Short mmCIF file of C-alpha atoms in Angstrom, two decimals:
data_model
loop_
_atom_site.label_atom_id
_atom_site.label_comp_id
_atom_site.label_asym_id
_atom_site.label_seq_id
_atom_site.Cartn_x
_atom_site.Cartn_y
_atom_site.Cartn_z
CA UNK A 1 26.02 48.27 -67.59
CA UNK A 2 22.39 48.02 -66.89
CA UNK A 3 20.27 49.68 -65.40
CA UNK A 4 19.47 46.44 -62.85
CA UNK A 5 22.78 46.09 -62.37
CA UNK A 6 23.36 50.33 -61.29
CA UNK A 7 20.76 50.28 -59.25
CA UNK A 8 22.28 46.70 -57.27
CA UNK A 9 25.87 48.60 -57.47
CA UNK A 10 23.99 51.67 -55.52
CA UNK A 11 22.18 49.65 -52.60
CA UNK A 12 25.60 47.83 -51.95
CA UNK A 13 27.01 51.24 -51.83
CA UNK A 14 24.58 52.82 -49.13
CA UNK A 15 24.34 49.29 -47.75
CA UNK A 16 25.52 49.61 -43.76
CA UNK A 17 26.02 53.54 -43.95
CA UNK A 18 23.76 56.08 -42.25
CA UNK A 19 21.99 56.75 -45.58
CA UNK A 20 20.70 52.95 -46.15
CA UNK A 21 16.91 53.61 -45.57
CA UNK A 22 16.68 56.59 -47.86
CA UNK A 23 18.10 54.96 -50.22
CA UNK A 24 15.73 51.97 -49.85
CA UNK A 25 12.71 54.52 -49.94
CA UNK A 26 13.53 55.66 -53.13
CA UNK A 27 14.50 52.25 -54.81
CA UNK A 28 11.40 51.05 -54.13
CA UNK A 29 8.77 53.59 -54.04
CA UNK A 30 6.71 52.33 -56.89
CA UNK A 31 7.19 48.87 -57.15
CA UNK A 32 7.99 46.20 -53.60
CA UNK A 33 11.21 45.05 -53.01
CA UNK A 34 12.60 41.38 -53.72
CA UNK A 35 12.51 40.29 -50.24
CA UNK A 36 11.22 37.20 -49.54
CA UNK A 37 10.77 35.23 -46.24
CA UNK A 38 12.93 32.17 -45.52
CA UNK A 39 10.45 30.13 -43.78
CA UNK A 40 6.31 29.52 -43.49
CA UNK A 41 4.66 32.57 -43.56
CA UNK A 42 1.59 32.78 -41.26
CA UNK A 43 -0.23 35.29 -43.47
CA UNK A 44 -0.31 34.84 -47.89
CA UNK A 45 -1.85 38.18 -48.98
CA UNK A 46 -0.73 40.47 -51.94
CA UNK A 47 -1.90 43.44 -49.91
CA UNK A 48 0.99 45.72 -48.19
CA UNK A 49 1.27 49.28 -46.70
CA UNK A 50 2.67 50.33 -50.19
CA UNK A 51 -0.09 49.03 -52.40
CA UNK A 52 -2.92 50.34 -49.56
CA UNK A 53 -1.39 53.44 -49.41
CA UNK A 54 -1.35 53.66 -53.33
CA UNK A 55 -5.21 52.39 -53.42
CA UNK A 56 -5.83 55.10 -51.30
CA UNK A 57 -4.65 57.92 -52.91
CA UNK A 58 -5.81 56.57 -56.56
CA UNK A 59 -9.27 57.11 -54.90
CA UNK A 60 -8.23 60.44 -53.91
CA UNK A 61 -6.67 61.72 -57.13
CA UNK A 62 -10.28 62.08 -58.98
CA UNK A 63 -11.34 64.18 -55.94
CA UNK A 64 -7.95 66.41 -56.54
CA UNK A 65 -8.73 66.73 -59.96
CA UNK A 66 -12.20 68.19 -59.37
CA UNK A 67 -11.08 70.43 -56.70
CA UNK A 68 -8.92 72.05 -59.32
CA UNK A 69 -11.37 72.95 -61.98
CA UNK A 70 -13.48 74.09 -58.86
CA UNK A 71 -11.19 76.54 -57.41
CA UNK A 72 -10.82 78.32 -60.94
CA UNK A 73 -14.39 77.72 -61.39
CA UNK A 74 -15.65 79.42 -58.16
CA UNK A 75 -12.69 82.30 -59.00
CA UNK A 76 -13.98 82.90 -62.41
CA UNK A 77 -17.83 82.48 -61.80
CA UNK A 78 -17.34 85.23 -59.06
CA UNK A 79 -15.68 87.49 -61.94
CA UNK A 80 -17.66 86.65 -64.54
CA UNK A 81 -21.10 85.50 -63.11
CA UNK A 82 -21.63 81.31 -62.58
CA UNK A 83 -24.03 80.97 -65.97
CA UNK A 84 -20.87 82.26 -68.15
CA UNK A 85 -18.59 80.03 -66.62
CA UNK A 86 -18.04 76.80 -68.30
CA UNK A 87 -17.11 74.18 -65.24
CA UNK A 88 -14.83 72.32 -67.58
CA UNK A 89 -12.97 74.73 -68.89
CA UNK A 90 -8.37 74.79 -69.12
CA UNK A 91 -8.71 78.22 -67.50
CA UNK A 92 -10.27 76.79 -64.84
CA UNK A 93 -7.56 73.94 -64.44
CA UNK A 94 -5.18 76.34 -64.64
CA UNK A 95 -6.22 78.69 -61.85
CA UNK A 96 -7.00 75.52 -59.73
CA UNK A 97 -3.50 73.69 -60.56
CA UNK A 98 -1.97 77.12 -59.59
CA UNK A 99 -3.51 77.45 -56.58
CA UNK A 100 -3.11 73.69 -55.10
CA UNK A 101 0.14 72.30 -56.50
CA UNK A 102 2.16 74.62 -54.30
CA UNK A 103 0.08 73.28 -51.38
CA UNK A 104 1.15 69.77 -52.17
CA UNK A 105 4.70 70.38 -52.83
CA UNK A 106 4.76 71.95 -49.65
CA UNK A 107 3.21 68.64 -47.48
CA UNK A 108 4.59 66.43 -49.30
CA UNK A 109 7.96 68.21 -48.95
CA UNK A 110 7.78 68.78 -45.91
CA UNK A 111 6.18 65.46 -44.48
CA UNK A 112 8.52 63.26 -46.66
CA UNK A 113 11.51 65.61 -45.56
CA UNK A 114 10.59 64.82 -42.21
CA UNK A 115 10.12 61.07 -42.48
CA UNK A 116 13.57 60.74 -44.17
CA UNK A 117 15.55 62.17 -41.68
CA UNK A 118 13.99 60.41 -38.27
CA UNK A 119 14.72 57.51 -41.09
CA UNK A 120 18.39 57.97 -41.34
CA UNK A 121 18.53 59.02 -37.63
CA UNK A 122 16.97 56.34 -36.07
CA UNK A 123 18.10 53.79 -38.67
CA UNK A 124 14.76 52.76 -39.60
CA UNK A 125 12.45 51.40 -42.90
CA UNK A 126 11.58 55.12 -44.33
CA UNK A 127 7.59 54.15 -43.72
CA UNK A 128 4.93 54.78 -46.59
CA UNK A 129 1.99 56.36 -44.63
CA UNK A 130 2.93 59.84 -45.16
CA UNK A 131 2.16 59.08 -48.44
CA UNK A 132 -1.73 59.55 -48.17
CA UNK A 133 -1.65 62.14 -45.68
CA UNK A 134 0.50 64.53 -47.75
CA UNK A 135 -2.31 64.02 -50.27
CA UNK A 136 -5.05 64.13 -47.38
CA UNK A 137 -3.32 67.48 -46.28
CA UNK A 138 -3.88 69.96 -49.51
CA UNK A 139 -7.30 68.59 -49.45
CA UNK A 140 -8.54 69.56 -46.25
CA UNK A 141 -7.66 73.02 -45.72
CA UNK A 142 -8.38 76.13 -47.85
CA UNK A 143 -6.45 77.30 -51.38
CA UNK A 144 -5.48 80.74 -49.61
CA UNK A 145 -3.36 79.22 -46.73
CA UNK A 146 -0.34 80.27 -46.67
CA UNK A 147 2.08 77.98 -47.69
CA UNK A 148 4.21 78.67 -44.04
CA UNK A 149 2.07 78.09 -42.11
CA UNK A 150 0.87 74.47 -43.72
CA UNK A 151 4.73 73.87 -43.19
CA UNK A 152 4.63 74.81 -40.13
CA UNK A 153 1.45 72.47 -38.93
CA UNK A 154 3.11 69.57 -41.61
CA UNK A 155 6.30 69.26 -39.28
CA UNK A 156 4.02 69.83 -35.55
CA UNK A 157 1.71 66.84 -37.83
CA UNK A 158 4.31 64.49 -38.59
CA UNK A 159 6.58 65.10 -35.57
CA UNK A 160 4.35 65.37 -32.64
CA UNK A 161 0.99 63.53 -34.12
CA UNK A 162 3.15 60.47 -35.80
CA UNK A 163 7.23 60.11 -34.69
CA UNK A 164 6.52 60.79 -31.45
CA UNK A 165 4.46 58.06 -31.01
CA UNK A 166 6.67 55.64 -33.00
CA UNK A 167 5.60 56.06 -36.47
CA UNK A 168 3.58 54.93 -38.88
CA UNK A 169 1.32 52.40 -37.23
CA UNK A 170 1.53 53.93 -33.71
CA UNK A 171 0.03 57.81 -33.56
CA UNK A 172 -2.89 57.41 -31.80
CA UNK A 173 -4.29 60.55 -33.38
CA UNK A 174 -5.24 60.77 -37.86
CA UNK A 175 -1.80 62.84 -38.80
CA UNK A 176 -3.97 64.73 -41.53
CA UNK A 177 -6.74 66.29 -38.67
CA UNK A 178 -3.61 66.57 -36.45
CA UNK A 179 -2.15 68.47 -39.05
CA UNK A 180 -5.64 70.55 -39.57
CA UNK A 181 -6.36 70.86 -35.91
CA UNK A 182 -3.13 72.73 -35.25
CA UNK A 183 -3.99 75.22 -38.43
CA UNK A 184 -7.31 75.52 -37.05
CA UNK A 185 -6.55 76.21 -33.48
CA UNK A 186 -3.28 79.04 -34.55
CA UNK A 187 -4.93 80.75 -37.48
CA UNK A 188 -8.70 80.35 -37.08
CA UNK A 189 -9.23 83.20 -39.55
CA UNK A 190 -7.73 81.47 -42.02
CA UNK A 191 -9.75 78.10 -41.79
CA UNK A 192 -12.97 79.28 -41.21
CA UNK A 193 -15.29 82.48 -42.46
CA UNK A 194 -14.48 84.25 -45.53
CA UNK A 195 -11.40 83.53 -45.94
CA UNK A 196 -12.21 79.94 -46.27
CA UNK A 197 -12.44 79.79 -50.42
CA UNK A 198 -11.28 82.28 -53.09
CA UNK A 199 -11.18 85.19 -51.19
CA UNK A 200 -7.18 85.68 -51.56
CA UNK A 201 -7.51 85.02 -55.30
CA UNK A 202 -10.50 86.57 -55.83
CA UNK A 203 -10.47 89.65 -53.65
CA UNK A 204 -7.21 90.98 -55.54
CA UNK A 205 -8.84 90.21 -59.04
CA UNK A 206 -12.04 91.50 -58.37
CA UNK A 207 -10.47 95.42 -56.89
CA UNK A 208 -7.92 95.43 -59.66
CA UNK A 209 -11.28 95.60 -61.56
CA UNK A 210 -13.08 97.66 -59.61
CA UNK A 211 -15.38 95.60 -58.17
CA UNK A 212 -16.65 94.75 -54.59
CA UNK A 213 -15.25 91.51 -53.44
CA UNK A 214 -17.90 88.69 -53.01
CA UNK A 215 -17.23 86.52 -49.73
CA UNK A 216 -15.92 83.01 -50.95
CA UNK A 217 -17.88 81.94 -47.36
CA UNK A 218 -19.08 78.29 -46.86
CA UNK A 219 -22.87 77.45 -47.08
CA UNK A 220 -22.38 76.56 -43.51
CA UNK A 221 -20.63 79.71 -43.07
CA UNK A 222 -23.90 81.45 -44.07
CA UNK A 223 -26.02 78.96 -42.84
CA UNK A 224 -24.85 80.26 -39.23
CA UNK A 225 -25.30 84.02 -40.37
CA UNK A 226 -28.97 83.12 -40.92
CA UNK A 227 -27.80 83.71 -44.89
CA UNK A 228 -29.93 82.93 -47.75
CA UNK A 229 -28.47 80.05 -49.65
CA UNK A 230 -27.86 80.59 -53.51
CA UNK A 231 -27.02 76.69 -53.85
CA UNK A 232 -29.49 73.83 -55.12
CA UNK A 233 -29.25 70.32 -53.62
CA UNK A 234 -27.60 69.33 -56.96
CA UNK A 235 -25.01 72.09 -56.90
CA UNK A 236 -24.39 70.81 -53.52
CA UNK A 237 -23.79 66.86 -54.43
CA UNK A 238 -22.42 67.79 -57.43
CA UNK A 239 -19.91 70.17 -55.86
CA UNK A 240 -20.35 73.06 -57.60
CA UNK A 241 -20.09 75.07 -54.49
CA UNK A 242 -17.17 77.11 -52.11
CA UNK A 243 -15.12 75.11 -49.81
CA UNK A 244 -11.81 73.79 -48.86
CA UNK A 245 -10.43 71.62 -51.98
CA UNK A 246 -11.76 68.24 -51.48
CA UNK A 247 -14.49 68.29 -49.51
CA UNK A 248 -17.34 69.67 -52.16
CA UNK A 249 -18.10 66.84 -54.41
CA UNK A 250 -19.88 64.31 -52.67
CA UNK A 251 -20.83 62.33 -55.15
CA UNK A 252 -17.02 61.96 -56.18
CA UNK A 253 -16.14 61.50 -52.47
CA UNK A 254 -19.01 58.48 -52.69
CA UNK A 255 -17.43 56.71 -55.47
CA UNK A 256 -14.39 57.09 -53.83
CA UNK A 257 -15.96 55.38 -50.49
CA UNK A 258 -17.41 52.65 -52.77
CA UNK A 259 -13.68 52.56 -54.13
CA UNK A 260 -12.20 51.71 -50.94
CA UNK A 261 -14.83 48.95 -49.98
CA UNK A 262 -14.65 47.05 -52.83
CA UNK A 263 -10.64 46.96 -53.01
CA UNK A 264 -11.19 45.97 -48.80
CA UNK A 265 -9.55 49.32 -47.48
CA UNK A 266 -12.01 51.39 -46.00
CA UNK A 267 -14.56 49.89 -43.58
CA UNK A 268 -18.16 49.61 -44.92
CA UNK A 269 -18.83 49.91 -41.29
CA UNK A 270 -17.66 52.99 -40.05
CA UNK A 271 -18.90 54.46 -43.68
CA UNK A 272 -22.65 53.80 -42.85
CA UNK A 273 -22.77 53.76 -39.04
CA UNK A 274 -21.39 57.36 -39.60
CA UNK A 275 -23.81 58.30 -42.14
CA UNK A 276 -26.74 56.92 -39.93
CA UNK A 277 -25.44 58.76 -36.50
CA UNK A 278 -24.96 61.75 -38.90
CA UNK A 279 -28.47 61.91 -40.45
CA UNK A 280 -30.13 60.87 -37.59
CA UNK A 281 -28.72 63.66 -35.29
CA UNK A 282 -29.74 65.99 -38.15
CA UNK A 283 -33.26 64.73 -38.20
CA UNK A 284 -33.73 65.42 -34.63
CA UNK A 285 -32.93 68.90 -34.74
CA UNK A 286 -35.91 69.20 -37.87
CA UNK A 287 -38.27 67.16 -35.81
CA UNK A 288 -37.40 70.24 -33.09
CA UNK A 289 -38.01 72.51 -35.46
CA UNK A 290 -40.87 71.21 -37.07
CA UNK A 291 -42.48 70.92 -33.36
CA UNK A 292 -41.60 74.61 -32.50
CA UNK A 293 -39.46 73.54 -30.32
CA UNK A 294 -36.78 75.78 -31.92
CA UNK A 295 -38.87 79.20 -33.28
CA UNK A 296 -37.00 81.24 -36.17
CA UNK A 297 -35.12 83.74 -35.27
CA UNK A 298 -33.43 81.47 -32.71
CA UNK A 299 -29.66 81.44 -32.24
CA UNK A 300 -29.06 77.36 -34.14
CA UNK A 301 -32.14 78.01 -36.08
CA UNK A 302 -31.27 77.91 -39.24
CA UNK A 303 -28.50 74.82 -38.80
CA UNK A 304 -31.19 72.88 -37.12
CA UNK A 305 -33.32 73.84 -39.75
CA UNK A 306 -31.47 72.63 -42.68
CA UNK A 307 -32.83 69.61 -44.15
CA UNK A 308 -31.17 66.39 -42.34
CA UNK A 309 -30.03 65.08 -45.97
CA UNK A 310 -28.43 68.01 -46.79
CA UNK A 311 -25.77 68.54 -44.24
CA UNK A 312 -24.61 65.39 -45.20
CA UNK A 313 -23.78 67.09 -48.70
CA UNK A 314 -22.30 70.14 -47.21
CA UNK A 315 -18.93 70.66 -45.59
CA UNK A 316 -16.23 67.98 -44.77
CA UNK A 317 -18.69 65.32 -42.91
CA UNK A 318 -18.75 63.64 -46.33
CA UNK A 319 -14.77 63.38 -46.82
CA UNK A 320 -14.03 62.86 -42.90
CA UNK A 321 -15.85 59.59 -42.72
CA UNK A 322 -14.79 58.21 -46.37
CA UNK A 323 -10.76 59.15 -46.01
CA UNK A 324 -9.80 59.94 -42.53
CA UNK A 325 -12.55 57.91 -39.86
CA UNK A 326 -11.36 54.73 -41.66
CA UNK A 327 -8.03 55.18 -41.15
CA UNK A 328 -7.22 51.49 -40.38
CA UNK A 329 -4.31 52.66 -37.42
CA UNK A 330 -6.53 55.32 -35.46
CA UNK A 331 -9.91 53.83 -36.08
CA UNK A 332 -11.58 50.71 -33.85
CA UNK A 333 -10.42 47.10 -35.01
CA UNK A 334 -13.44 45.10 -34.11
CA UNK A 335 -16.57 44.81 -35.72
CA UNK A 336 -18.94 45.85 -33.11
CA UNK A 337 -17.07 48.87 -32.50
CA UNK A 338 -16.56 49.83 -35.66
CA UNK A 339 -20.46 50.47 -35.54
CA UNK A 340 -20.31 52.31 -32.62
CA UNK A 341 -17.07 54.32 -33.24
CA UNK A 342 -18.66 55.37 -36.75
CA UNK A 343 -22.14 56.61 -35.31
CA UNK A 344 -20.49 57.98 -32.88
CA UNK A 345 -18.52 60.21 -35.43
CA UNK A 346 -21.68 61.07 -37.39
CA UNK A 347 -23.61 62.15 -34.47
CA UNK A 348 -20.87 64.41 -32.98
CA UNK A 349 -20.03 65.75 -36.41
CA UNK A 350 -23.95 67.53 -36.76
CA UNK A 351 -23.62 68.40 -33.04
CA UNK A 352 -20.61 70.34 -32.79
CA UNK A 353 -21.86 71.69 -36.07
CA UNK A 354 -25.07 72.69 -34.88
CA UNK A 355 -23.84 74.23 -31.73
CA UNK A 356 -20.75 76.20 -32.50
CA UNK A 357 -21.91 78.62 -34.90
CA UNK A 358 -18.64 80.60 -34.83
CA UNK A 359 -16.74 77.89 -36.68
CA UNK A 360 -19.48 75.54 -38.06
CA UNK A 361 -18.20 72.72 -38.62
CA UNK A 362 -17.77 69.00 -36.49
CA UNK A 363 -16.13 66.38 -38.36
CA UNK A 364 -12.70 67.21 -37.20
CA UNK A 365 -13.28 67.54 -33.92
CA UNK A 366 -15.43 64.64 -33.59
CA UNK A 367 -12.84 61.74 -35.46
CA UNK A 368 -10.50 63.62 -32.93
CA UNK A 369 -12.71 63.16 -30.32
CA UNK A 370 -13.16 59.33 -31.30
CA UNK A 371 -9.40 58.46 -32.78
CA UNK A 372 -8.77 59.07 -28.83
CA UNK A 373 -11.66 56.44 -27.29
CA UNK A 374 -11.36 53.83 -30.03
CA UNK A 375 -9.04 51.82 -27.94
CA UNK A 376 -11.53 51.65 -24.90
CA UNK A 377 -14.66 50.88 -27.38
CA UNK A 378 -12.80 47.76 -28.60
CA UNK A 379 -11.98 47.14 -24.70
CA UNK A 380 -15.30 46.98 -23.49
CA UNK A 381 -16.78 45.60 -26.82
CA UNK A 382 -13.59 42.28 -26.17
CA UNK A 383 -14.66 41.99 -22.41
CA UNK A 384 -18.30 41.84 -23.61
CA UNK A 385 -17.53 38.83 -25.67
CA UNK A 386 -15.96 37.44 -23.37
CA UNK A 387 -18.20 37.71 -20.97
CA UNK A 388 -20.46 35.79 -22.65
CA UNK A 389 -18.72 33.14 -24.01
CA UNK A 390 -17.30 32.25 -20.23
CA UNK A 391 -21.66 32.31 -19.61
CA UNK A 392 -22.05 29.58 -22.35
CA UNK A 393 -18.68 27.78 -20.96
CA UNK A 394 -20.42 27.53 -17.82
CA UNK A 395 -23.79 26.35 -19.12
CA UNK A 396 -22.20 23.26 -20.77
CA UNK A 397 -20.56 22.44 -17.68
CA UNK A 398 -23.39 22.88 -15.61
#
């Protein structure tokens, strides 16, 4: 018997029983199902949520990679000093595929756990957008977590950020900066300071040795110590710096963005008007600076201080606006406020960054912050146009 013909004797098995929808998930998770509609359809496109989902995380999977040989990189450079490490190296894989595989087994797991049992409950298509934010998930928070408590904020994520609301489709919040807000807001130790890198791995290593442990801190992290930075601008774009797994290499994290706008996924839109809000924000604070309006020594000097291009090279501003403030479900739908929503982001990012030195970063908060008034930007940004298209109505009937 083939294998065709198994796989046909197995869906009219599970066909009508509780366990239908699972067993639809897994028949066709790589490839779409031979369903076809029985009269006009109103829309002929070869796009689905299966084959964006899978775009999405094939731009994401370079990004993974390097965060691997970066985490064994930043491990063994601490050990054995940076200029003996080679970047590129199979230890450095290693330690990195050590370190981050459990992390996805864990949200993916989890999440997909999750989704198939509200499936089989509710009787239900098992829905594919878990997909990217299991990847999203390992890539947004630090190596060291522990892995209960990223199963703990996977299942508050997926439950209360995404089923609650309906599903896929219907969270009005990103599930992935659901996910990291709850990590953030119950174990702020672990997100943010030195704990934010190696300093698990690197810490027991480095005393087994005999050696003082080096803080695995972010340059932000120092940044808002009033630190000296031992990063160039090209270690910086490059990635070749501490912090969590996917948010170093920008220029990976650009390709990606460029990725998603060719293949019409992500939103050129929200991409640049973030970037612009971002570095404009930024460049404020320097003109401050610059105009002694802000002297050294004061308490946001040295974040207001850092050159405008370069905090968009640091931290997770870079990753936030290519993978998560494009999300197509919690992002704004119409043009015009897709420019707004996206400065918006950008500006608020370098704010909350600027001003909350404790935990310096924005990004999170600030798609948050936006994911929540998207809805009434496209409102008022509708009522506009309408507004003025009832004005030219009435001037052609005048």
């Amino acid at each position: 018997m083939s294998l065709k013909q198994n796989l046909h004797n197995l869906k009219e098995k599970y066909k009508g029983t509780k366990f239908e929808q699972s067993f639809n998930a897994l028949h066709t998770f790589l490839y779409m199902p031979n369903i076809t509609t029985h009269s006009g359809a109103h829309v002929r496109d070869a796009a689905d949520l299966k084959r964006v989902m899978n775009t999405v995380i094939m731009a994401m999977i370079p990004v993974l990679l390097f965060g691997m040989f970066n985490a064994g990189y930043q491990m063994n450079g601490q050990i054995n000093g940076f200029e003996n490490t080679a970047f590129l190296s199979l230890d450095n894989f290693i330690v990195g595929l050590q370190k981050i595989l459990p992390l996805l087994i864990v949200s993916y797991g989890v999440g997909l756990g999750i989704e198939f049992i509200f499936a089989t409950v509710k009787k239900h298509e098992v829905e594919e957008g878990y997909l990217v934010t299991g990847m999203l998930v390992p890539l947004i928070v630090p190596i060291d977590l522990p892995l209960w408590m990223l199963a703990v904020a996977v299942a508050f994520g997926v439950i209360i950020g995404k089923e609650l609301f309906g599903g896929t489709g219907m969270n009005v919040l990103n599930p992935a900066l659901t996910i990291r807000a709850f990590l953030f807001f119950n174990w702020a130790a672990w997100m943010s300071g030195d704990k934010v890198w190696v300093h698990g791995a690197v810490d027991g290593v480095m005393k087994a040795n005999g050696v003082d442990a080096i803080s695995g801190e972010t340059i932000l992290g120092q940044l808002a110590q009033n630190k000296e930075l031992h990063h160039s601008a090209y270690d910086m774009f490059m990635g070749f710096i501490p912090g969590s797994v996917g948010e170093t290499s920008t220029v990976l994290i650009l390709l990606a963005g460029l990725f998603l706008i060719l293949t019409g996924i992500g939103s050129a839109r929200i991409m640049l008007s973030a970037v612009i809000g971002a570095a404009l924000m930024a460049f404020f604070f320097n003109f401050l600076v610059d105009a002694n309006v802000i002297v050294e020594g004061s308490k946001f000097y040295s974040l207001m201080a850092f050159e405008w291009w370069q905090h968009l090279l640091v931290g997770g501003i870079a990753f936030g606006i290519v993978f998560m403030a494009t999300d197509p479900v919690t992002a704004s739908q119409t043009n015009t406020g897709k420019w707004i929503y996206g400065f918006l982001i950008g500006l608020f990012s370098i704010l909350i960054r600027v001003f909350n030195p404790a935990y310096p970063e924005g990004v999170m908060m600030a798609i948050l912050l936006m994911n929540v008034f998207a809805p009434t930007i496209d409102h008022y940004v509708v009522q506009a146009n309408v507004k003025r298209r009832m004005k030219r109505l009435k001037l052609k009937t005048a």
